[in-house]
PDB file of C-alpha atoms in Angstrom:
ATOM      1  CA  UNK A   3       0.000   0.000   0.000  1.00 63.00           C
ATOM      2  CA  UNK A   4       1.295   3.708  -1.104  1.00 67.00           C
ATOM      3  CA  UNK A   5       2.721   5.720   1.814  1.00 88.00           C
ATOM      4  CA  UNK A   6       0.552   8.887   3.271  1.00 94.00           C
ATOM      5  CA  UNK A   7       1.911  12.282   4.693  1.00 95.00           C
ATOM      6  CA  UNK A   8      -0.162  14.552   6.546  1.00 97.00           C
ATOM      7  CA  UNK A   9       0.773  17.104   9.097  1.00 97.00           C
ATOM      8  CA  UNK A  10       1.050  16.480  13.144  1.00 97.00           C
ATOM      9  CA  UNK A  11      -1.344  18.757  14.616  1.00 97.00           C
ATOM     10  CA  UNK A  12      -4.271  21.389  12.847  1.00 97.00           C
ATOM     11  CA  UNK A  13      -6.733  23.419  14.554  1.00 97.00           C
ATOM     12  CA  UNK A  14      -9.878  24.710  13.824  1.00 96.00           C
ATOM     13  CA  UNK A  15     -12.647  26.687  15.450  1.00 97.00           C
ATOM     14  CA  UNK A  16     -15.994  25.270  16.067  1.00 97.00           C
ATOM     15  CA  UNK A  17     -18.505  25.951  13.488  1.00 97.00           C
ATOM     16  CA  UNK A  18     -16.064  26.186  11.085  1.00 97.00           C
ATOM     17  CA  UNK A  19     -14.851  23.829   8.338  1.00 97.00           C
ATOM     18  CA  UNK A  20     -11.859  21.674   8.797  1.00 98.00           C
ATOM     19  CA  UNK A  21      -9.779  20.860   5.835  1.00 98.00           C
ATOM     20  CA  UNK A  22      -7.456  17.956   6.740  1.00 98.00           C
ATOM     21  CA  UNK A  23      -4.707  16.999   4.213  1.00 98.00           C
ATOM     22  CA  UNK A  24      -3.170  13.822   3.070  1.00 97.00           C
ATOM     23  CA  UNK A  25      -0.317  13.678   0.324  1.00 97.00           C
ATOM     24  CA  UNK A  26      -0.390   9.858  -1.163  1.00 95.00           C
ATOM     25  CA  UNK A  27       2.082  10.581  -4.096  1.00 94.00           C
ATOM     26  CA  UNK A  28       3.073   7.145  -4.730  1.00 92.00           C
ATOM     27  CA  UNK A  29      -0.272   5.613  -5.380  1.00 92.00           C
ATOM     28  CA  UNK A  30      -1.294   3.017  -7.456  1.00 89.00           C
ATOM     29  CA  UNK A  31      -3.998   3.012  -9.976  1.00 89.00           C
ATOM     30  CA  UNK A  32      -6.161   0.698  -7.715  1.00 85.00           C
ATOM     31  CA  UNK A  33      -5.554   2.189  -4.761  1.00 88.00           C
ATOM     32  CA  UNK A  34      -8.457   3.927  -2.824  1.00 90.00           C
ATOM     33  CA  UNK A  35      -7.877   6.691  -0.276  1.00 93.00           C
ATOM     34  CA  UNK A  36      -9.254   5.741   3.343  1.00 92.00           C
ATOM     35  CA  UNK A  37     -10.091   7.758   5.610  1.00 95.00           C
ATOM     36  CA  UNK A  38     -10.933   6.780   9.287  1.00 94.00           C
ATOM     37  CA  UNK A  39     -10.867   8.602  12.670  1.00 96.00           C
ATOM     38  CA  UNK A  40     -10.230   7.855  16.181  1.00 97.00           C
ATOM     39  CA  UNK A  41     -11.697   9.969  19.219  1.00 96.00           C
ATOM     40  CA  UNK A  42      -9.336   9.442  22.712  1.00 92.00           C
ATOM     41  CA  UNK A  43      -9.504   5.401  23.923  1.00 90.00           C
ATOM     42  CA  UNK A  44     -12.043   4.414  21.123  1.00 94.00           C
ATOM     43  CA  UNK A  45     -11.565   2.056  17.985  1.00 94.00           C
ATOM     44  CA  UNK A  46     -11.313   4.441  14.673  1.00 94.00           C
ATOM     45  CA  UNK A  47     -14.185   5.020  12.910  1.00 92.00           C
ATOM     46  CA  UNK A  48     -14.602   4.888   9.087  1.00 89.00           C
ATOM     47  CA  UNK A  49     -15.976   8.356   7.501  1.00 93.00           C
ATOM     48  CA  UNK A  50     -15.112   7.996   3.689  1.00 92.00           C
ATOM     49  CA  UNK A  51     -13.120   6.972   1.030  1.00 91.00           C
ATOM     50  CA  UNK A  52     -12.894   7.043  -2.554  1.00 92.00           C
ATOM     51  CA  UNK A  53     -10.968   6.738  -6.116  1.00 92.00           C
ATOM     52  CA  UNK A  54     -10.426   9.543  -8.029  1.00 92.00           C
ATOM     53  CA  UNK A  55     -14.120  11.679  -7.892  1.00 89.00           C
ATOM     54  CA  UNK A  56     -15.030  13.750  -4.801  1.00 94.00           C
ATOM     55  CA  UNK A  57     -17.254  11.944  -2.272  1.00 95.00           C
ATOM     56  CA  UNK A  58     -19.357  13.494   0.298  1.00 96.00           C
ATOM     57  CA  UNK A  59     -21.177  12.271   2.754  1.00 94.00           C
ATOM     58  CA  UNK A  60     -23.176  12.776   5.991  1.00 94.00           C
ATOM     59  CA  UNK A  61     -20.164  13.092   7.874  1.00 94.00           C
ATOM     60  CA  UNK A  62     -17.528  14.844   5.447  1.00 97.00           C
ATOM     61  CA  UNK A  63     -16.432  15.726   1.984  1.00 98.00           C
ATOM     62  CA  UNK A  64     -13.439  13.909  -0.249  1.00 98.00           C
ATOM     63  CA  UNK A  65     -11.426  15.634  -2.383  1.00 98.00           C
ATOM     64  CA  UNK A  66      -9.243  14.024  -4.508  1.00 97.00           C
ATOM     65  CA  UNK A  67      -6.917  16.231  -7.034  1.00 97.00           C
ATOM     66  CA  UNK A  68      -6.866  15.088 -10.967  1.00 95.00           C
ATOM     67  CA  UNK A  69      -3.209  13.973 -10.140  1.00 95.00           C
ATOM     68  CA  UNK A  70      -4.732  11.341  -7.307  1.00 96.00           C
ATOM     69  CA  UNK A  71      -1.017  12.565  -5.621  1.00 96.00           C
ATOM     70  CA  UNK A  72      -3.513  14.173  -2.688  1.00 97.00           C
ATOM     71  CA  UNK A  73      -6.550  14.594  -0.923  1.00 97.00           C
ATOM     72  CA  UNK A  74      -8.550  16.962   1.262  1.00 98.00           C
ATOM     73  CA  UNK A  75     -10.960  15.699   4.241  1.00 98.00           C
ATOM     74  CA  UNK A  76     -13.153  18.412   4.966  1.00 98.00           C
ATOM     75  CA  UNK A  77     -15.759  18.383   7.878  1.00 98.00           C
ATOM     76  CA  UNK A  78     -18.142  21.772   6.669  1.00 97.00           C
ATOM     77  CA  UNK A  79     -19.036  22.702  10.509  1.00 95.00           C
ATOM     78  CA  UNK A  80     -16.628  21.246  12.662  1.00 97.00           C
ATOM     79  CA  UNK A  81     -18.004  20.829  16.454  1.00 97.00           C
ATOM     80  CA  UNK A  82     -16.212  19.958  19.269  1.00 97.00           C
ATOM     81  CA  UNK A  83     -17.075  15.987  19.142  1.00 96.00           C
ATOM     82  CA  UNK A  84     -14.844  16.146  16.157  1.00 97.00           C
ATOM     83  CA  UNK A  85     -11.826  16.424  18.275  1.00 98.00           C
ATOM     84  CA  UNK A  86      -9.808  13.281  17.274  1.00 98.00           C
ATOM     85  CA  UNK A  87      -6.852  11.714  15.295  1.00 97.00           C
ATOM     86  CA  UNK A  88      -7.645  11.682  11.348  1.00 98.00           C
ATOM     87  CA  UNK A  89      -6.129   8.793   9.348  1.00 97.00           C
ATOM     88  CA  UNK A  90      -5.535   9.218   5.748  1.00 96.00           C
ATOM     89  CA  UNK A  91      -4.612   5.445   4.423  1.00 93.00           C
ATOM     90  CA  UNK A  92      -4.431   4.803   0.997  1.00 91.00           C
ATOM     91  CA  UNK A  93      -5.031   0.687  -0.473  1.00 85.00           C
ATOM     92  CA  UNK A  94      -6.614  -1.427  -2.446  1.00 80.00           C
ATOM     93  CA  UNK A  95     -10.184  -1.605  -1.771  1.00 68.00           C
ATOM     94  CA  UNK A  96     -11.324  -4.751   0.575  1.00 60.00           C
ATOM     95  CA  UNK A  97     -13.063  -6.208  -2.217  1.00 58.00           C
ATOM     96  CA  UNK A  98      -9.976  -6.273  -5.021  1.00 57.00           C
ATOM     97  CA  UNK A  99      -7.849  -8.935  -2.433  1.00 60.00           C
ATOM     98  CA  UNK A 100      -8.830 -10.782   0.458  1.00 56.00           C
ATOM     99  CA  UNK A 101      -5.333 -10.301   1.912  1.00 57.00           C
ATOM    100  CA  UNK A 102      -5.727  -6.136   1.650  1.00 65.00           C
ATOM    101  CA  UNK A 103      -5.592  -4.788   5.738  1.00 72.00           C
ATOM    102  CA  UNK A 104      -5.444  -1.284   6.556  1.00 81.00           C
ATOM    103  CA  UNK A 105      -2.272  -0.103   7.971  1.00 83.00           C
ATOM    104  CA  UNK A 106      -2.167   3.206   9.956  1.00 90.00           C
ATOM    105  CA  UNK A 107      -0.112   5.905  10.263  1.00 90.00           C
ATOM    106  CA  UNK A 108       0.626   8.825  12.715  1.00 92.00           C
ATOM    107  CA  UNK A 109      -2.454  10.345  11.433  1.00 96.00           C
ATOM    108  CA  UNK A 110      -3.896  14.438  12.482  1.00 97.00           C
ATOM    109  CA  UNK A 111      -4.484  15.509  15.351  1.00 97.00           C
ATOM    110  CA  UNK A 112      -7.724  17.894  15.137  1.00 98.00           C
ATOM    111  CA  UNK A 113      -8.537  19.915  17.994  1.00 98.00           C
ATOM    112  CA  UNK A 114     -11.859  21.758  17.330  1.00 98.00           C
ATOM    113  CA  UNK A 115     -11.807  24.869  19.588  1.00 97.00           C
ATOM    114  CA  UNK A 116     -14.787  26.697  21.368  1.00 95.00           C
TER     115      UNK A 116
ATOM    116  CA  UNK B   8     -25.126  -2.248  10.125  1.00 64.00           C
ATOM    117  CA  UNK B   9     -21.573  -3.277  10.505  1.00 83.00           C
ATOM    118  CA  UNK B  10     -20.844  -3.487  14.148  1.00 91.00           C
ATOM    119  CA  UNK B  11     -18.219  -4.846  16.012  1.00 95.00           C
ATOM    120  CA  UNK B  12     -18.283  -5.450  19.696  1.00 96.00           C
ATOM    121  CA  UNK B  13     -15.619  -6.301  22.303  1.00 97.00           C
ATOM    122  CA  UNK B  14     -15.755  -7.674  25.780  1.00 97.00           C
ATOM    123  CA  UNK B  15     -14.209  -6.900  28.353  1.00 97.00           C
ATOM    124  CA  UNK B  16     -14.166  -2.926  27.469  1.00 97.00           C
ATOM    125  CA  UNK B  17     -11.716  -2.840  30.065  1.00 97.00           C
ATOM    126  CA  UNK B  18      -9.779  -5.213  32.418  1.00 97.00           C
ATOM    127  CA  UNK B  19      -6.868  -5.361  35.298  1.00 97.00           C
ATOM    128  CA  UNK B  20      -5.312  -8.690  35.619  1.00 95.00           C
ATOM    129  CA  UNK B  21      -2.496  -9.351  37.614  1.00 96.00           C
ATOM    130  CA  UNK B  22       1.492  -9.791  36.485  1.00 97.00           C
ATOM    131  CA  UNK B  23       1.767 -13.504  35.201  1.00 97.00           C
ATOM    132  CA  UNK B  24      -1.677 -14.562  34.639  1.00 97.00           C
ATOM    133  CA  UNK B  25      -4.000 -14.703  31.312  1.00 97.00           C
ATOM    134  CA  UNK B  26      -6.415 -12.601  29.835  1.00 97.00           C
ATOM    135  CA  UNK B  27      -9.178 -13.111  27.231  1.00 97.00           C
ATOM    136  CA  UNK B  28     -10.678 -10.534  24.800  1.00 98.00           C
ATOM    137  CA  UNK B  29     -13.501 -11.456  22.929  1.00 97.00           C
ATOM    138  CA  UNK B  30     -14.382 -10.022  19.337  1.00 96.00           C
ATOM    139  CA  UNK B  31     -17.810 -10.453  18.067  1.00 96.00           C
ATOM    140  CA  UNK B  32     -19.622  -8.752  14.394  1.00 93.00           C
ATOM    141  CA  UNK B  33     -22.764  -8.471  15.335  1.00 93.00           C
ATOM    142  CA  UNK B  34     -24.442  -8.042  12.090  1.00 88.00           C
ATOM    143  CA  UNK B  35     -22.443  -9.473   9.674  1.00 87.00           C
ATOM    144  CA  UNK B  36     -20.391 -12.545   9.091  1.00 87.00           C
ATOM    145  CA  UNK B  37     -16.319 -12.170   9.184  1.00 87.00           C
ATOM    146  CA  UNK B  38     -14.127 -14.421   7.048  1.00 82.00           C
ATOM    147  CA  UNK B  39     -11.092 -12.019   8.249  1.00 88.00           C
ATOM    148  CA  UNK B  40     -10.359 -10.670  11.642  1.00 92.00           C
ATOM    149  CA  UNK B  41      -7.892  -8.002  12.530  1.00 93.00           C
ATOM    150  CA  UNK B  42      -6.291  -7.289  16.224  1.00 96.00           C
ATOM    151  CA  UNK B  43      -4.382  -4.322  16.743  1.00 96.00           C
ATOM    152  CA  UNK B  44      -2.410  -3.145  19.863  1.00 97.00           C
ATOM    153  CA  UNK B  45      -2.233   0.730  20.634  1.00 96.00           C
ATOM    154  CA  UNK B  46       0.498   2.302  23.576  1.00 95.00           C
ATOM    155  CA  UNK B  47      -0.294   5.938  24.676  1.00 92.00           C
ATOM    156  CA  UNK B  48       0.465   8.579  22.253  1.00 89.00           C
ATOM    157  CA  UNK B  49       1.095   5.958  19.033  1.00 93.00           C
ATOM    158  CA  UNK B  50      -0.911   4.729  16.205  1.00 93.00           C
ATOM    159  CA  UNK B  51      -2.483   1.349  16.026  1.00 94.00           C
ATOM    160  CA  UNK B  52      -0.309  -1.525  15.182  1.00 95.00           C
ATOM    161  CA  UNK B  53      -1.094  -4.596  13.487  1.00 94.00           C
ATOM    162  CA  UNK B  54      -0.468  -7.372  15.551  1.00 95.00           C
ATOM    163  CA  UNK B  55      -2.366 -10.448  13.849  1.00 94.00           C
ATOM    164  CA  UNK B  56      -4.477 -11.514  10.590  1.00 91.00           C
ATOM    165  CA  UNK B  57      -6.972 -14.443  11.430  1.00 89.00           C
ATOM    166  CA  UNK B  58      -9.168 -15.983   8.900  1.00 85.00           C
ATOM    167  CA  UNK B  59     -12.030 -18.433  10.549  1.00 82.00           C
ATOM    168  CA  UNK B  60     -11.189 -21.839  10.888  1.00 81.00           C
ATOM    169  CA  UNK B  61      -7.323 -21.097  10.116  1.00 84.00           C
ATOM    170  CA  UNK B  62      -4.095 -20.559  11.978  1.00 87.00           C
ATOM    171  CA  UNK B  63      -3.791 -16.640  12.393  1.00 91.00           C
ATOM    172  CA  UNK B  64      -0.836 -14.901  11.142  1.00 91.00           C
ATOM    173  CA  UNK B  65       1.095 -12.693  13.195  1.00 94.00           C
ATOM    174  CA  UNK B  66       2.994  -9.907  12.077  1.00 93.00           C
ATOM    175  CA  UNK B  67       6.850  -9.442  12.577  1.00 93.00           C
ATOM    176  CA  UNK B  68       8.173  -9.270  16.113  1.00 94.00           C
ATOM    177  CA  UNK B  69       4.379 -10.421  18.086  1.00 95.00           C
ATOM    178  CA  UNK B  70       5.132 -13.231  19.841  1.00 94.00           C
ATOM    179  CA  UNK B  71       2.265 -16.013  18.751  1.00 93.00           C
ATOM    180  CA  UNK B  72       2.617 -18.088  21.628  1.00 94.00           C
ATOM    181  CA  UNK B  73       2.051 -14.879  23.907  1.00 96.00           C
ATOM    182  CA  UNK B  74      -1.052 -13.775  22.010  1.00 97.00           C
ATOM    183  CA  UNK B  75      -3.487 -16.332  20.998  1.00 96.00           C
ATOM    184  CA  UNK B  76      -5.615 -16.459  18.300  1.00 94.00           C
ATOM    185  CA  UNK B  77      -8.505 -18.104  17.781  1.00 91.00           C
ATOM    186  CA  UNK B  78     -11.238 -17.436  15.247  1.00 89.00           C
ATOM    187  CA  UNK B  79     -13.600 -20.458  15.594  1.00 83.00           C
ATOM    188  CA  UNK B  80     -16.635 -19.007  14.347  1.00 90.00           C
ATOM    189  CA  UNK B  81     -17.513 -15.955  11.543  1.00 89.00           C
ATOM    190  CA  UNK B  82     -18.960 -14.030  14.168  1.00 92.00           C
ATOM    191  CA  UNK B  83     -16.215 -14.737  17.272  1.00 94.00           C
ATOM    192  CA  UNK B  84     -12.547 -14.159  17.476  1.00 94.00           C
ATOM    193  CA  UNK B  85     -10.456 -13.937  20.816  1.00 95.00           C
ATOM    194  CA  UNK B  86      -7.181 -12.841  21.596  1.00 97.00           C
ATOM    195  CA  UNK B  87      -5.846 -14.680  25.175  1.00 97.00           C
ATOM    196  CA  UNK B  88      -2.572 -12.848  26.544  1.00 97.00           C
ATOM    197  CA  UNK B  89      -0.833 -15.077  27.951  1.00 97.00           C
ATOM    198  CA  UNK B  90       1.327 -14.649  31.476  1.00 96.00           C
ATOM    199  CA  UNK B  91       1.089 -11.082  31.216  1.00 96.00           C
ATOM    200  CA  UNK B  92       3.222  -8.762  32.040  1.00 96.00           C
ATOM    201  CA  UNK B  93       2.789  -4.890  32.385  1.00 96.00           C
ATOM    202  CA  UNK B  94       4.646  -3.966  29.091  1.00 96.00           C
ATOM    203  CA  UNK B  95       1.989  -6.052  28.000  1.00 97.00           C
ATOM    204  CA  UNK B  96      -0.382  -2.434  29.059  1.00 97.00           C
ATOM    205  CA  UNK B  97      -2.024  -1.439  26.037  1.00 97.00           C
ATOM    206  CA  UNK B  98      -5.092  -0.550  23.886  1.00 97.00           C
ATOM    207  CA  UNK B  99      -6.224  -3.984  21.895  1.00 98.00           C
ATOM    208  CA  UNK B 100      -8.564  -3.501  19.344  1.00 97.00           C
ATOM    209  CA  UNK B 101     -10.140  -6.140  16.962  1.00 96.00           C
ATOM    210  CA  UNK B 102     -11.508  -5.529  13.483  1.00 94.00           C
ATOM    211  CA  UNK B 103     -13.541  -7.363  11.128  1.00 91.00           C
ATOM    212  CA  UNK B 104     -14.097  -7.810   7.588  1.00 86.00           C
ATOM    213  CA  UNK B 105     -17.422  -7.887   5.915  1.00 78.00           C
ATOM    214  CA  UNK B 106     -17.125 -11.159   4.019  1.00 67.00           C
ATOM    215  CA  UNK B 107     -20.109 -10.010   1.762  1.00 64.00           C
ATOM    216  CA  UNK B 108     -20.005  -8.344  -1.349  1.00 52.00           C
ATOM    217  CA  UNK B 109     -17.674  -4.959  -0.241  1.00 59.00           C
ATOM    218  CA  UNK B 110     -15.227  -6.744   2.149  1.00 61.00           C
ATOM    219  CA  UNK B 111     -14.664  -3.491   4.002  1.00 75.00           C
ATOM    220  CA  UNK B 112     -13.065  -3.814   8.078  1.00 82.00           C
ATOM    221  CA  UNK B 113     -15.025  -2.367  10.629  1.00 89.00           C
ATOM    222  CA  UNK B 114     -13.270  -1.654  14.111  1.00 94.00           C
ATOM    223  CA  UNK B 115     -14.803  -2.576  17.391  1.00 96.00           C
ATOM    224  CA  UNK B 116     -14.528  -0.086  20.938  1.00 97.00           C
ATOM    225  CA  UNK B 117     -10.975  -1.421  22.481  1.00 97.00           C
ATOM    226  CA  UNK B 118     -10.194  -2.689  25.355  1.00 98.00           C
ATOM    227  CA  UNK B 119      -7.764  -1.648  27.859  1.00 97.00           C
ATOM    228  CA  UNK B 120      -5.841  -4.164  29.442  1.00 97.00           C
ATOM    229  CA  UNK B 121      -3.663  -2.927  32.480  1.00 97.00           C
ATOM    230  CA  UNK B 122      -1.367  -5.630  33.896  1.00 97.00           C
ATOM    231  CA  UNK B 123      -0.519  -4.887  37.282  1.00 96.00           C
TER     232      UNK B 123
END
């Protein structure tokens, strides 16, 4: 599975949109980018993923450039509940191989801010 | 859809003896189960793959004769730590994989194991 980059730490206020990013530039064709999130001493939780068009969902929006060397998370009105560690992971999708697990990084830390 | 539960959420166990973690989907049938082990302040590590029915394979440097596997059913895997010891501290979280049509892996609660 292609190696992912994204920063340490971000910010954000509450109410505000977050825009987390994820550099993937050594991905494969077949590769989908992942992303999941974990709030403090809970399993990570699955919000999207996709291939190479912009997904959105209840939870967030994925943007994908043309390039597929990067993506953008963005939650449109972040609250405080969103406080966690992002995880962009980038792989074949479950159904392409039976052996495909996801891997995880360091991930991004969001802190959503009163 | 798509849950995953684990039992105990938490547990304290003393130095030397064993410990069982149960992983159940509750919805869904699992051909593959995942186990992960998570210190403070680091991402999740892969510790084991299991596939029901089969040996479970353990990545590099996790002891299988410490942590045992078993996956006897598509809804149940457990992970037994065996003679603990408080290195052995840690976050240990299972995941499962949809064996229907999308094969995605869905991650249960955690459990904290503190070995005193």
């Amino acid at each position: 599975d292609a190696k992912t980059t994204q920063p340490t730490s971000m910010d954000c206020a509450e109410g505000r949109a977050a825009n987390l990013p994820c550099n993937h530039s050594t991905i494969s064709g077949n590769e989908y980018v992942y992303w999941y999130r974990q709030i403090h001493s809970q399993g990570p939780q699955y919000i999207i993923h996709g291939l190479k068009n912009n997904e959105t969902n209840e939870m967030a929006s994925l943007i994908i450039t043309e390039d597929r060397k990067s993506s953008t998370l963005i939650l449109p009105h972040a609250t405080l509940r969103d406080t966690a560690v992002y995880y962009c992971i980038v792989r074949v999708a479950g159904w392409q191989t039976s052996g495909s697990r996801l891997t995880f990084g360091e991930g991004t830390q969001l802190t959503v801010n009163p | 859809g798509a849950v995953v539960s684990q039992h105990p959420s938490w547990v304290i166990c003393k130095s030397g003896t064993s410990v069982k973690i149960e992983c159940r989907s509750l919805d869904f049938q699992a051909t593959t189960m995942f186990w992960y082990r998570q210190f403070p302040k680091q991402s999740l590590m892969l510790m084991a793959t299991s596939n029901e029915g089969s040996k479970a394979t353990y990545e590099q440097g996790v002891e299988k004769d410490k942590f045992l596997i078993n996956h006897a059913s598509l809804t149940l895997s457990t992970l037994t730590v065996t003679s603990a010891h408080p290195e052995d501290s840690s976050f240990y979280i299972c995941s499962a994989r949809d064996g229907g049509a999308f094969y995605e892996q869905y991650f249960g609660p955690g459990t904290r194991l503190t070995v005193t």
